[in-house]
Coordinates of C-alpha atoms in Angstrom, one line a residue:
M1 CA -9.2 -25.8 8.3
P2 CA -11.5 -22.9 9.0
E3 CA -15.3 -24.0 9.3
T4 CA -17.0 -23.4 6.4
L5 CA -20.3 -22.2 5.6
W6 CA -22.6 -21.4 2.7
L7 CA -24.4 -18.1 3.2
S8 CA -27.4 -19.4 0.9
E9 CA -28.2 -22.0 3.1
G10 CA -28.6 -19.8 6.1
G11 CA -29.1 -21.3 9.4
E12 CA -28.1 -20.6 13.1
E13 CA -24.5 -20.4 12.7
I14 CA -24.6 -17.7 10.0
Q15 CA -27.1 -15.7 11.9
K16 CA -24.8 -15.7 15.2
L17 CA -21.8 -14.6 13.1
V18 CA -24.1 -11.9 11.5
K19 CA -25.0 -10.7 15.0
R20 CA -21.3 -10.9 16.3
V21 CA -20.3 -8.5 13.3
A22 CA -23.1 -6.3 14.2
S23 CA -22.3 -5.9 17.7
A24 CA -18.6 -6.2 17.7
R25 CA -16.4 -3.5 19.5
R26 CA -14.1 -2.8 16.7
V27 CA -14.1 -4.2 13.0
V28 CA -11.0 -4.3 10.7
V29 CA -12.1 -5.0 7.0
V30 CA -9.7 -6.0 4.4
T31 CA -11.2 -6.0 0.9
G32 CA -10.5 -7.1 -2.6
A33 CA -11.7 -6.5 -5.9
G34 CA -14.7 -8.9 -5.7
I35 CA -16.5 -6.0 -3.8
S36 CA -16.3 -3.9 -7.0
V37 CA -17.9 -6.2 -9.5
N38 CA -21.3 -5.1 -8.9
C39 CA -20.2 -1.5 -9.5
G40 CA -19.2 -2.2 -13.0
I41 CA -15.4 -2.6 -12.6
P42 CA -14.2 -6.1 -13.3
D43 CA -12.0 -8.2 -11.2
F44 CA -8.6 -9.7 -12.1
R45 CA -8.7 -13.5 -11.6
S46 CA -12.2 -14.6 -12.5
S47 CA -13.1 -16.3 -16.1
S48 CA -14.5 -12.4 -17.0
G49 CA -11.7 -10.6 -15.4
L50 CA -9.1 -8.5 -16.6
F51 CA -6.4 -11.0 -16.9
K52 CA -8.4 -13.0 -19.3
Q53 CA -9.5 -10.0 -21.4
I54 CA -5.8 -9.0 -21.6
Q55 CA -4.6 -12.2 -22.7
A56 CA -7.4 -12.5 -25.3
S57 CA -6.5 -9.2 -26.9
H58 CA -2.9 -9.3 -26.8
G59 CA -1.8 -12.7 -26.6
D60 CA 0.9 -12.0 -29.1
V61 CA 2.7 -9.5 -26.7
V62 CA 1.9 -11.2 -23.1
S63 CA 1.8 -14.7 -22.6
K64 CA -0.8 -14.4 -19.6
G65 CA -2.8 -11.3 -18.5
R66 CA -0.9 -11.0 -15.4
D67 CA 2.1 -9.9 -17.4
L68 CA 0.6 -6.5 -18.1
F69 CA 0.8 -5.7 -14.4
D70 CA 4.1 -6.9 -14.0
A71 CA 6.7 -4.1 -14.0
S72 CA 9.7 -6.5 -15.3
V73 CA 7.4 -7.1 -18.4
V74 CA 5.5 -3.9 -18.8
F75 CA 8.5 -1.7 -19.1
R76 CA 10.6 -4.3 -21.3
T77 CA 9.4 -3.0 -24.8
A78 CA 7.7 0.2 -25.9
Q79 CA 4.7 -1.8 -27.3
A80 CA 4.1 -3.5 -23.9
T81 CA 4.4 -0.2 -22.4
R82 CA 1.8 1.5 -24.8
I83 CA -0.7 -1.5 -24.2
F84 CA -0.2 -0.8 -20.6
Y85 CA -1.1 2.6 -20.7
E86 CA -4.1 2.1 -22.9
W87 CA -5.6 -0.5 -20.6
M88 CA -5.0 1.7 -17.5
T89 CA -6.6 4.8 -19.3
H90 CA -9.6 2.6 -19.8
L91 CA -9.8 1.1 -16.5
R92 CA -9.5 4.7 -15.1
E93 CA -12.8 5.6 -17.3
Q94 CA -14.6 2.5 -15.6
C95 CA -13.6 3.9 -12.1
E96 CA -14.9 7.2 -12.9
R97 CA -18.3 6.2 -14.2
A98 CA -18.7 3.5 -11.0
Q99 CA -20.6 4.2 -7.8
P100 CA -19.9 2.9 -4.7
G101 CA -21.8 -0.5 -4.0
V102 CA -23.3 -2.1 -0.9
V103 CA -20.1 -3.2 0.6
H104 CA -18.8 0.4 0.3
A105 CA -22.1 1.7 2.1
F106 CA -21.5 -1.0 4.6
I107 CA -18.0 0.2 5.6
R108 CA -19.3 3.7 5.7
Q109 CA -21.7 2.6 8.2
L110 CA -19.2 0.9 10.2
A111 CA -17.4 4.3 10.5
D112 CA -20.5 6.2 11.3
R113 CA -21.3 3.8 14.0
G114 CA -17.8 4.2 15.7
Q115 CA -17.1 0.3 15.0
L116 CA -14.4 0.7 12.1
Q117 CA -10.9 0.7 13.4
R118 CA -9.6 0.6 9.6
S119 CA -10.2 -0.6 6.2
Y120 CA -7.7 -1.9 4.1
T121 CA -8.2 -2.2 0.5
Q122 CA -6.4 -3.7 -2.7
N123 CA -8.5 -1.9 -4.8
I124 CA -7.1 1.2 -7.1
D125 CA -10.9 2.3 -8.1
G126 CA -11.0 5.0 -5.3
L127 CA -14.9 4.1 -4.7
E128 CA -14.0 4.7 -0.9
R129 CA -13.7 7.9 -1.2
K130 CA -16.8 8.3 -3.2
A131 CA -18.6 6.3 -0.5
G132 CA -17.4 9.2 2.1
L133 CA -14.5 7.7 3.9
E134 CA -11.5 9.3 4.8
V135 CA -8.7 8.0 2.5
W136 CA -5.1 8.1 3.3
D137 CA -3.2 9.6 0.4
P138 CA 0.7 9.7 0.7
H139 CA 1.0 11.8 -2.2
C140 CA -1.1 14.4 -0.9
P141 CA 0.7 17.3 0.4
T142 CA 0.7 17.8 4.1
T143 CA -0.1 21.4 3.6
S144 CA -3.2 20.8 1.6
P145 CA -6.6 21.0 3.2
E146 CA -7.6 17.6 1.6
C147 CA -4.6 15.7 3.3
V148 CA -5.8 13.2 5.8
P149 CA -3.3 12.1 8.5
W150 CA -3.0 8.2 8.6
Q151 CA -4.2 8.5 12.4
Q152 CA -7.4 9.9 11.2
A153 CA -7.4 7.7 7.8
Q154 CA -10.3 5.2 7.7
S155 CA -9.3 3.6 4.5
I156 CA -5.8 2.6 3.6
P157 CA -5.2 1.8 -0.2
L158 CA -2.4 -0.9 -0.2
H159 CA -1.8 -1.0 -4.0
G160 CA -2.0 2.9 -4.6
T161 CA -5.0 4.8 -6.6
M162 CA -5.9 5.6 -9.9
D163 CA -6.6 8.9 -8.9
R164 CA -3.1 10.4 -9.5
L165 CA 0.0 9.9 -12.0
T166 CA 3.6 9.7 -10.7
C167 CA 6.7 10.5 -12.6
Q168 CA 9.0 7.1 -13.3
L169 CA 12.2 9.7 -12.8
C170 CA 11.6 12.4 -10.2
S171 CA 8.6 10.5 -8.3
S172 CA 6.6 13.8 -8.3
S173 CA 2.6 13.3 -8.5
D174 CA -0.1 14.9 -10.0
T175 CA -4.0 14.2 -10.3
Y176 CA -5.2 12.6 -13.5
N177 CA -5.7 15.7 -15.4
A178 CA -2.7 14.4 -17.7
V179 CA -2.5 11.3 -19.9
A180 CA -0.7 8.1 -18.7
G181 CA 2.6 8.1 -21.0
D182 CA 3.0 11.8 -21.2
S183 CA 6.2 13.5 -20.1
C184 CA 6.3 14.9 -16.6
S185 CA 6.2 18.7 -16.6
D186 CA 8.5 19.0 -13.5
C187 CA 11.2 17.2 -15.1
M188 CA 10.6 19.6 -18.1
S189 CA 10.5 22.6 -16.4
R190 CA 13.9 22.0 -14.3
S191 CA 15.3 21.0 -17.9
Q192 CA 14.1 24.2 -19.3
Q193 CA 15.7 26.5 -16.5
R194 CA 19.2 24.7 -16.9
E195 CA 18.8 25.2 -21.0
Q196 CA 18.4 28.9 -20.4
L197 CA 21.3 29.2 -18.2
G198 CA 23.4 27.6 -20.9
R199 CA 23.7 24.1 -19.3
R200 CA 22.9 20.8 -20.6
A201 CA 19.1 19.7 -20.4
L202 CA 18.2 17.0 -18.1
A203 CA 16.2 13.9 -18.6
T204 CA 12.6 13.9 -18.7
G205 CA 10.6 11.3 -17.1
T206 CA 7.2 9.7 -17.8
L207 CA 3.8 9.9 -16.0
R208 CA 2.3 6.5 -14.9
P209 CA -0.6 5.6 -12.7
A210 CA 0.3 5.8 -9.0
V211 CA -0.1 2.0 -8.5
V212 CA 1.9 -0.8 -7.4
L213 CA 2.7 -3.5 -9.9
Y214 CA 3.9 -7.0 -9.5
G215 CA 7.8 -7.3 -8.8
E216 CA 8.3 -3.8 -7.8
P217 CA 9.0 -2.2 -4.4
H218 CA 6.3 -0.5 -2.7
P219 CA 7.1 3.1 -2.5
H220 CA 5.3 3.6 0.9
S221 CA 5.9 0.1 2.6
E222 CA 7.2 1.8 5.6
D223 CA 4.2 4.0 6.1
I224 CA 1.8 1.2 5.7
A225 CA 3.7 -1.1 8.1
R226 CA 3.6 1.8 10.6
I227 CA -0.4 1.8 10.3
I228 CA -0.7 -1.8 10.4
G229 CA 1.3 -2.2 13.6
H230 CA -0.8 0.5 15.2
D231 CA -3.9 -1.4 14.5
T232 CA -2.4 -4.6 15.5
R233 CA -1.5 -3.3 19.0
A234 CA -4.9 -1.8 19.3
L235 CA -6.4 -5.5 18.6
Q236 CA -4.1 -7.2 20.8
G237 CA -4.2 -4.5 23.7
R238 CA -8.1 -5.1 24.3
K239 CA -9.5 -7.0 27.4
R240 CA -10.5 -10.4 26.8
A241 CA -14.3 -9.3 27.5
T242 CA -14.7 -7.5 24.5
H243 CA -14.6 -9.0 21.0
D244 CA -13.2 -7.6 17.8
V245 CA -13.7 -8.8 14.1
L246 CA -11.3 -9.3 11.1
L247 CA -13.7 -9.1 8.0
V248 CA -12.1 -10.2 4.8
L249 CA -14.4 -9.5 2.0
G250 CA -14.2 -10.4 -1.7
T251 CA -10.5 -11.4 -2.0
T252 CA -8.4 -14.7 -2.8
L253 CA -5.9 -14.1 -0.7
K254 CA -3.2 -14.9 -3.1
V255 CA -1.1 -11.5 -3.1
P256 CA 1.7 -12.1 -0.3
G257 CA 1.3 -8.6 1.2
C258 CA -2.2 -9.3 1.8
K259 CA -1.6 -12.7 3.1
Q260 CA 0.8 -11.3 5.6
L261 CA -1.5 -8.6 6.6
V262 CA -4.4 -10.8 7.4
R263 CA -2.2 -13.2 9.5
Q264 CA -0.8 -10.1 11.6
L265 CA -4.3 -8.7 12.2
A266 CA -5.8 -12.2 13.2
A267 CA -3.2 -13.0 15.8
A268 CA -5.0 -11.0 18.4
P269 CA -6.7 -13.5 20.8
T270 CA -9.8 -11.5 21.0
T271 CA -10.3 -11.3 17.3
T272 CA -12.7 -13.2 15.1
T273 CA -11.5 -13.7 11.6
I274 CA -14.2 -14.1 9.0
V275 CA -13.5 -14.6 5.3
V276 CA -16.5 -14.0 2.7
N277 CA -16.0 -14.7 -0.8
N278 CA -18.2 -16.3 -3.8
E279 CA -15.6 -19.2 -4.0
H280 CA -13.4 -21.5 -1.8
V281 CA -10.3 -19.7 -0.8
C282 CA -8.9 -21.1 2.6
G283 CA -7.2 -24.2 2.9
R284 CA -4.9 -25.7 5.6
V285 CA -2.5 -23.1 5.3
W286 CA -5.2 -21.0 7.3
D287 CA -5.7 -23.2 10.1
N288 CA -5.6 -21.3 13.5
I289 CA -5.7 -18.1 11.5
V290 CA -9.4 -17.8 9.9
D291 CA -12.2 -19.1 11.9
Y292 CA -14.9 -19.1 9.5
Q293 CA -14.9 -19.1 5.8
I294 CA -18.4 -18.0 4.4
I295 CA -19.2 -18.8 0.7
G296 CA -21.7 -16.4 -0.9
C297 CA -22.2 -13.1 -2.3
V298 CA -20.3 -10.4 0.1
D299 CA -23.3 -8.0 -0.9
D300 CA -25.6 -10.4 0.8
W301 CA -23.7 -10.6 3.8
C302 CA -23.4 -7.1 4.3
S303 CA -27.0 -6.6 3.7
R304 CA -27.7 -9.1 6.4
V305 CA -25.8 -7.1 9.0
Q306 CA -27.1 -3.9 7.9
R307 CA -30.8 -5.5 8.7
V308 CA -29.6 -6.4 12.2
W309 CA -28.5 -2.8 12.6
A310 CA -31.9 -1.5 11.4
A311 CA -33.6 -3.8 13.9
Q312 CA -31.6 -2.7 16.6
T313 CA -32.5 0.9 15.8
K314 CA -36.1 0.2 15.8
I315 CA -36.0 -1.6 19.3
T316 CA -34.2 1.4 20.5
Q317 CA -37.0 4.0 19.3
W318 CA -39.8 1.5 20.7
T319 CA -38.3 1.4 24.0
R320 CA -38.0 5.1 24.2
V321 CA -41.7 5.5 23.3
R322 CA -42.4 2.6 25.9
K323 CA -41.0 4.9 28.6
T324 CA -43.5 7.5 27.9
L325 CA -46.5 5.5 27.5
P326 CA -48.1 5.6 30.8
A327 CA -47.9 9.5 31.1
N328 CA -49.4 10.0 27.8
C329 CA -52.3 7.6 28.4
S330 CA -55.7 9.3 28.7
A331 CA -58.1 8.3 31.5
K332 CA -60.4 6.7 29.1
G333 CA -57.9 4.3 28.2
Q334 CA -57.3 5.5 24.6
K335 CA -53.6 4.8 23.7
V336 CA -51.6 7.5 21.9
T337 CA -50.3 6.9 18.5
G338 CA -48.1 8.4 16.0
E339 CA -45.8 11.3 17.3
R340 CA -45.3 11.1 21.1
R341 CA -43.6 13.6 23.5
S342 CA -40.8 12.3 25.8
T343 CA -41.0 13.8 29.4
T344 CA -37.4 13.4 30.1
K345 CA -35.6 14.6 26.9
K346 CA -38.6 16.8 25.8
E347 CA -38.3 15.5 22.2
N348 CA -40.5 14.0 19.6
V349 CA -40.1 10.4 18.8
N350 CA -41.7 8.7 15.9
Y351 CA -43.6 5.5 17.0
V352 CA -42.4 3.1 14.5
V353 CA -43.2 -0.5 14.6
D354 CA -43.0 -3.3 11.9
E355 CA -46.3 -5.0 10.8
T356 CA -45.0 -8.4 11.9
V357 CA -45.3 -7.0 15.5
E358 CA -48.3 -4.8 15.4
S359 CA -50.5 -7.4 16.8
Q360 CA -48.2 -8.0 19.7
T361 CA -48.0 -4.3 20.3
R362 CA -51.7 -3.8 20.5
K363 CA -51.8 -6.7 23.3
V364 CA -49.1 -4.8 25.4
D365 CA -50.6 -1.5 25.0
H366 CA -53.8 -3.1 26.2
V367 CA -52.0 -4.4 29.4
V368 CA -50.4 -1.0 30.0
V369 CA -53.6 0.9 29.7
E370 CA -55.3 -1.1 31.9
I371 CA -52.9 -1.2 34.6
V372 CA -52.8 2.7 34.4
Q373 CA -56.7 2.8 34.6
S374 CA -56.6 0.5 37.6
Q375 CA -54.3 2.6 39.4
K376 CA -56.0 5.8 38.8
R377 CA -59.2 4.3 39.9
R378 CA -57.5 3.2 43.2
A379 CA -56.3 6.8 43.7
Q380 CA -59.9 8.1 43.1
D381 CA -61.2 5.9 45.8
N382 CA -58.6 7.0 48.1
D383 CA -59.0 10.8 47.5
S384 CA -59.1 11.8 51.3
I385 CA -56.0 9.8 52.2
E386 CA -54.2 10.9 49.2
C387 CA -54.9 14.6 50.2
T388 CA -53.7 14.2 53.8
Q389 CA -50.6 12.2 52.9
P390 CA -47.2 14.3 52.7
E391 CA -45.4 14.3 49.3
P392 CA -43.0 11.7 50.1
K393 CA -45.5 9.1 51.0
R394 CA -47.6 10.1 47.8
R395 CA -44.6 9.3 45.6
R396 CA -44.3 5.8 47.5
A397 CA -47.9 5.2 46.5
E398 CA -47.2 5.6 43.0
L399 CA -44.4 3.2 43.0
P400 CA -46.6 0.0 42.4
M401 CA -48.0 1.8 39.3
R402 CA -44.4 2.6 38.0
R403 CA -43.3 -1.0 38.7
S404 CA -46.4 -2.5 37.0
A405 CA -45.2 -0.2 34.0
R406 CA -42.0 -1.2 33.8
I407 CA -42.6 -5.1 33.8
A408 CA -45.2 -4.5 30.9
M409 CA -42.4 -2.7 29.1
R410 CA -39.9 -5.4 29.6
E411 CA -42.4 -8.1 28.5
S412 CA -43.2 -6.2 25.4
I413 CA -39.7 -6.0 24.4
E414 CA -39.2 -9.6 24.8
L415 CA -42.1 -10.1 22.5
Y416 CA -40.7 -7.7 20.0
H417 CA -37.4 -9.9 20.0
Q418 CA -39.5 -13.0 19.3
S419 CA -41.0 -11.4 16.5
L420 CA -37.8 -10.5 14.8
S421 CA -36.6 -13.9 15.4
I422 CA -39.4 -15.3 13.4
C423 CA -38.8 -12.7 10.6
T424 CA -35.2 -13.5 10.3

């Protein structure tokens, strides 16, 4: 079975996995309804999910809540169809009010850092688009400026989206300006044109949400299969020296299509597969597929990775400032604080240091300043030699001072890492 870890307990193994995700070359994310619960959208299978709510409200129409999302049940009777449209309209209103959460911001940050290979979502709420991700929409016309080619898409909705309605007869799509259950305007227009020519009227289709229900074929399965194949080859074609991560967040892995997706993407030898969910979801069937199963809140997991990124950013800024320290120290040994000017890139860098490492910073500053002062005193004692030395020799005389400053800078970075490990 996959190794199971509890996020609330923390530990060294959890911290290693967090750092592995933070430093991964490429990350593929597969998400489920669990990432949108904190955004105000209920999931499906929990004790307070949509299936339980539907069964409690319409137990006389459907035997279980899942039946209202089954194509063989929903369109069997007019009453079941009406209830389906009512619930989908209510869910659409919840999606419009909801805002992206921690996980959506985490995926957007992965994309901004250049680490996101692709995000596959089973959700139909459209929060990925609100988070700023480039979402693939197969219904969008290719001539539209809003159309995103699948090669450039960052998020792939596996089960459709609530942003559009499609006609059950002609398959034409429209934005959600109309109401689910209304007649298709395209079908009505074609029928009226025939009637004006004296011909018989055509049948008119009904608009329904552009989501994939249980028991019906996926209308864009070939396109999605091509995208998954492209990402699988991209992961399998990488060198063994690099490591990639497949991150599965907030899903119970019970939908067959999602199972197959995870199996296919996890087949790459350099890919580490991590499943994060608030309950146990991986049994023996996932042996040799899922490497780690983390039980805990997905928001907490993503926040831990973001804190590692924030620490790496501070280390980068801190190192950049340290490189400019010897050139910006005064002869009296006063250290320069606040905003410093880089001698190489000629830009201002904000000197930001955590309070946890402030004491260590003072010690390192004192050491570096003392080195600079001693070298300047030595240079003053050898003024006569320095004036007669040619330019190349003078540069060689300055090398010990630069080397000492580099050693001090390296020690300061090590102290900073030690302080960060204490904080985490």
